[in-house]
Amino acid sequence: QVQLVESGGGFVQAGGSLRPSCAASGRTAAIYDMGWFRQCPGKEREFVATVYWSGGGTSYADSVKGRFTISRDNAKNTVDLQMNSLKPEDTAVYYCKLRSRVSLGPLNNYWGQGTQVTVSS
């Protein structure tokens, strides 16, 4: 099993910055990628960004490109999301997600408990 703990959410005015972090523990030897999703009340959870453990490639949702940067620390099994130029529509609960894979087996999904990000106008 894998445990994920998020931190670093909070309240900020529009144009400000936040840097939530996610730490993985447990069976972390086969991480495929770690990333962030977000969910607003009444809406589906949506992809924000991810970083691939092998090679460090990244992927972003169009809505955050140029404003958010995801980074990883392989030694600590952590991932950070630097969020700049925040907008009120970025307000959501942000969830860390980790996918693991052993050899060519299926991907296993793990979720954190979520951290609230609120951006005021």
C-alpha atoms as a PDB file:
ATOM      1  CA  GLN A   1       0.000   0.000   0.000  1.00  0.00           C
ATOM      2  CA  VAL A   2       0.917   3.621  -0.507  1.00  0.00           C
ATOM      3  CA  GLN A   3      -0.007   6.541   1.704  1.00  0.00           C
ATOM      4  CA  LEU A   4      -0.156  10.120   0.419  1.00  0.00           C
ATOM      5  CA  VAL A   5      -0.144  13.208   2.605  1.00  0.00           C
ATOM      6  CA  GLU A   6      -0.780  16.656   1.148  1.00  0.00           C
ATOM      7  CA  SER A   7       0.080  20.001   2.657  1.00  0.00           C
ATOM      8  CA  GLY A   8       0.412  23.601   1.588  1.00  0.00           C
ATOM      9  CA  GLY A   9      -3.077  24.530   0.501  1.00  0.00           C
ATOM     10  CA  GLY A  10      -4.655  27.711   1.800  1.00  0.00           C
ATOM     11  CA  PHE A  11      -6.266  31.027   1.057  1.00  0.00           C
ATOM     12  CA  VAL A  12      -4.807  33.618  -1.296  1.00  0.00           C
ATOM     13  CA  GLN A  13      -5.930  36.629  -3.270  1.00  0.00           C
ATOM     14  CA  ALA A  14      -6.138  36.535  -7.042  1.00  0.00           C
ATOM     15  CA  GLY A  15      -2.698  36.883  -8.586  1.00  0.00           C
ATOM     16  CA  GLY A  16      -1.019  35.263  -5.622  1.00  0.00           C
ATOM     17  CA  SER A  17       0.865  31.982  -5.284  1.00  0.00           C
ATOM     18  CA  LEU A  18       0.650  28.747  -3.342  1.00  0.00           C
ATOM     19  CA  ARG A  19       2.819  25.641  -3.310  1.00  0.00           C
ATOM     20  CA  PRO A  20       1.049  22.484  -2.137  1.00  0.00           C
ATOM     21  CA  SER A  21       3.193  19.439  -1.566  1.00  0.00           C
ATOM     22  CA  CYS A  22       2.517  15.707  -1.496  1.00  0.00           C
ATOM     23  CA  ALA A  23       4.618  13.080   0.259  1.00  0.00           C
ATOM     24  CA  ALA A  24       4.347   9.383  -0.517  1.00  0.00           C
ATOM     25  CA  SER A  25       5.229   6.586   1.882  1.00  0.00           C
ATOM     26  CA  GLY A  26       4.831   2.838   1.985  1.00  0.00           C
ATOM     27  CA  ARG A  27       5.431   0.755  -1.116  1.00  0.00           C
ATOM     28  CA  THR A  28       6.922   3.465  -3.299  1.00  0.00           C
ATOM     29  CA  ALA A  29       9.460   1.410  -5.234  1.00  0.00           C
ATOM     30  CA  ALA A  30       7.378   1.254  -8.403  1.00  0.00           C
ATOM     31  CA  ILE A  31       6.073   4.803  -8.837  1.00  0.00           C
ATOM     32  CA  TYR A  32       4.935   5.451 -12.392  1.00  0.00           C
ATOM     33  CA  ASP A  33       3.875   9.059 -11.887  1.00  0.00           C
ATOM     34  CA  MET A  34       2.607  11.490  -9.266  1.00  0.00           C
ATOM     35  CA  GLY A  35       0.323  14.361  -9.937  1.00  0.00           C
ATOM     36  CA  TRP A  36      -2.538  16.591  -8.943  1.00  0.00           C
ATOM     37  CA  PHE A  37      -6.239  16.664  -9.641  1.00  0.00           C
ATOM     38  CA  ARG A  38      -8.802  19.143  -8.372  1.00  0.00           C
ATOM     39  CA  GLN A  39     -12.500  19.136  -7.669  1.00  0.00           C
ATOM     40  CA  CYS A  40     -15.022  21.915  -7.182  1.00  0.00           C
ATOM     41  CA  PRO A  41     -18.363  21.318  -5.455  1.00  0.00           C
ATOM     42  CA  GLY A  42     -20.814  19.757  -7.841  1.00  0.00           C
ATOM     43  CA  LYS A  43     -18.207  19.120 -10.502  1.00  0.00           C
ATOM     44  CA  GLU A  44     -16.144  16.119 -11.527  1.00  0.00           C
ATOM     45  CA  ARG A  45     -12.570  15.755 -10.455  1.00  0.00           C
ATOM     46  CA  GLU A  46     -10.248  17.062 -13.162  1.00  0.00           C
ATOM     47  CA  PHE A  47      -6.624  16.570 -14.072  1.00  0.00           C
ATOM     48  CA  VAL A  48      -4.202  19.396 -13.268  1.00  0.00           C
ATOM     49  CA  ALA A  49      -0.644  18.158 -13.741  1.00  0.00           C
ATOM     50  CA  THR A  50       1.558  15.098 -13.431  1.00  0.00           C
ATOM     51  CA  VAL A  51       5.248  14.218 -13.451  1.00  0.00           C
ATOM     52  CA  TYR A  52       6.573  10.874 -14.637  1.00  0.00           C
ATOM     53  CA  TRP A  53       9.017   9.235 -12.279  1.00  0.00           C
ATOM     54  CA  SER A  54      11.224   7.816 -14.995  1.00  0.00           C
ATOM     55  CA  GLY A  55      12.696  10.710 -16.959  1.00  0.00           C
ATOM     56  CA  GLY A  56      10.819  13.492 -15.209  1.00  0.00           C
ATOM     57  CA  GLY A  57       8.528  14.388 -18.084  1.00  0.00           C
ATOM     58  CA  THR A  58       5.519  16.503 -17.193  1.00  0.00           C
ATOM     59  CA  SER A  59       1.996  17.053 -18.434  1.00  0.00           C
ATOM     60  CA  TYR A  60      -0.413  19.905 -17.658  1.00  0.00           C
ATOM     61  CA  ALA A  61      -4.039  20.764 -18.187  1.00  0.00           C
ATOM     62  CA  ASP A  62      -4.455  23.603 -20.661  1.00  0.00           C
ATOM     63  CA  SER A  63      -6.091  25.743 -17.988  1.00  0.00           C
ATOM     64  CA  VAL A  64      -2.914  25.844 -15.881  1.00  0.00           C
ATOM     65  CA  LYS A  65      -0.153  25.833 -18.492  1.00  0.00           C
ATOM     66  CA  GLY A  66       2.253  28.706 -17.978  1.00  0.00           C
ATOM     67  CA  ARG A  67       1.018  29.317 -14.422  1.00  0.00           C
ATOM     68  CA  PHE A  68       1.601  26.026 -12.586  1.00  0.00           C
ATOM     69  CA  THR A  69       4.811  24.018 -12.382  1.00  0.00           C
ATOM     70  CA  ILE A  70       5.043  20.490 -11.022  1.00  0.00           C
ATOM     71  CA  SER A  71       8.317  19.119  -9.673  1.00  0.00           C
ATOM     72  CA  ARG A  72       9.458  15.956  -7.948  1.00  0.00           C
ATOM     73  CA  ASP A  73      12.102  14.771  -5.495  1.00  0.00           C
ATOM     74  CA  ASN A  74      12.810  11.132  -6.249  1.00  0.00           C
ATOM     75  CA  ALA A  75      14.833  10.612  -3.083  1.00  0.00           C
ATOM     76  CA  LYS A  76      12.073  11.905  -0.816  1.00  0.00           C
ATOM     77  CA  ASN A  77       9.146  10.651  -2.928  1.00  0.00           C
ATOM     78  CA  THR A  78       7.559  14.069  -2.900  1.00  0.00           C
ATOM     79  CA  VAL A  79       5.915  16.213  -5.528  1.00  0.00           C
ATOM     80  CA  ASP A  80       5.250  19.947  -5.367  1.00  0.00           C
ATOM     81  CA  LEU A  81       2.883  22.088  -7.370  1.00  0.00           C
ATOM     82  CA  GLN A  82       4.004  25.688  -7.690  1.00  0.00           C
ATOM     83  CA  MET A  83       0.866  27.670  -8.482  1.00  0.00           C
ATOM     84  CA  ASN A  84       1.368  31.252  -9.662  1.00  0.00           C
ATOM     85  CA  SER A  85      -1.008  33.898 -10.988  1.00  0.00           C
ATOM     86  CA  LEU A  86      -3.870  32.174  -9.224  1.00  0.00           C
ATOM     87  CA  LYS A  87      -7.424  32.912 -10.336  1.00  0.00           C
ATOM     88  CA  PRO A  88     -10.724  32.524  -8.468  1.00  0.00           C
ATOM     89  CA  GLU A  89     -11.587  29.642 -10.809  1.00  0.00           C
ATOM     90  CA  ASP A  90      -8.597  27.732  -9.419  1.00  0.00           C
ATOM     91  CA  THR A  91     -10.504  27.399  -6.150  1.00  0.00           C
ATOM     92  CA  ALA A  92     -10.978  23.693  -5.433  1.00  0.00           C
ATOM     93  CA  VAL A  93      -9.902  20.793  -3.301  1.00  0.00           C
ATOM     94  CA  TYR A  94      -6.608  19.596  -4.729  1.00  0.00           C
ATOM     95  CA  TYR A  95      -5.892  15.872  -4.568  1.00  0.00           C
ATOM     96  CA  CYS A  96      -2.547  14.180  -4.975  1.00  0.00           C
ATOM     97  CA  LYS A  97      -2.613  11.028  -7.063  1.00  0.00           C
ATOM     98  CA  LEU A  98       0.095   8.399  -7.399  1.00  0.00           C
ATOM     99  CA  ARG A  99       0.156   5.599  -9.921  1.00  0.00           C
ATOM    100  CA  SER A 100       2.427   2.626  -9.483  1.00  0.00           C
ATOM    101  CA  ARG A 101       3.278  -0.206 -11.794  1.00  0.00           C
ATOM    102  CA  VAL A 102       5.299  -3.377 -11.232  1.00  0.00           C
ATOM    103  CA  SER A 103       7.040  -4.556 -14.419  1.00  0.00           C
ATOM    104  CA  LEU A 104       4.408  -4.397 -17.181  1.00  0.00           C
ATOM    105  CA  GLY A 105       1.507  -4.990 -14.860  1.00  0.00           C
ATOM    106  CA  PRO A 106      -1.548  -2.791 -14.431  1.00  0.00           C
ATOM    107  CA  LEU A 107      -1.358   0.701 -12.974  1.00  0.00           C
ATOM    108  CA  ASN A 108      -2.466   0.998  -9.373  1.00  0.00           C
ATOM    109  CA  ASN A 109      -4.021   4.297  -8.261  1.00  0.00           C
ATOM    110  CA  TYR A 110      -3.637   5.939  -4.880  1.00  0.00           C
ATOM    111  CA  TRP A 111      -5.201   9.204  -3.695  1.00  0.00           C
ATOM    112  CA  GLY A 112      -4.437  11.667  -0.953  1.00  0.00           C
ATOM    113  CA  GLN A 113      -7.057  13.163   1.335  1.00  0.00           C
ATOM    114  CA  GLY A 114      -7.098  16.523  -0.452  1.00  0.00           C
ATOM    115  CA  THR A 115      -6.099  20.060   0.463  1.00  0.00           C
ATOM    116  CA  GLN A 116      -8.296  23.108   0.029  1.00  0.00           C
ATOM    117  CA  VAL A 117      -7.134  25.981  -2.188  1.00  0.00           C
ATOM    118  CA  THR A 118      -9.241  29.134  -2.110  1.00  0.00           C
ATOM    119  CA  VAL A 119      -8.543  32.142  -4.332  1.00  0.00           C
ATOM    120  CA  SER A 120     -10.475  35.318  -3.636  1.00  0.00           C
ATOM    121  CA  SER A 121     -11.238  37.917  -6.289  1.00  0.00           C
END
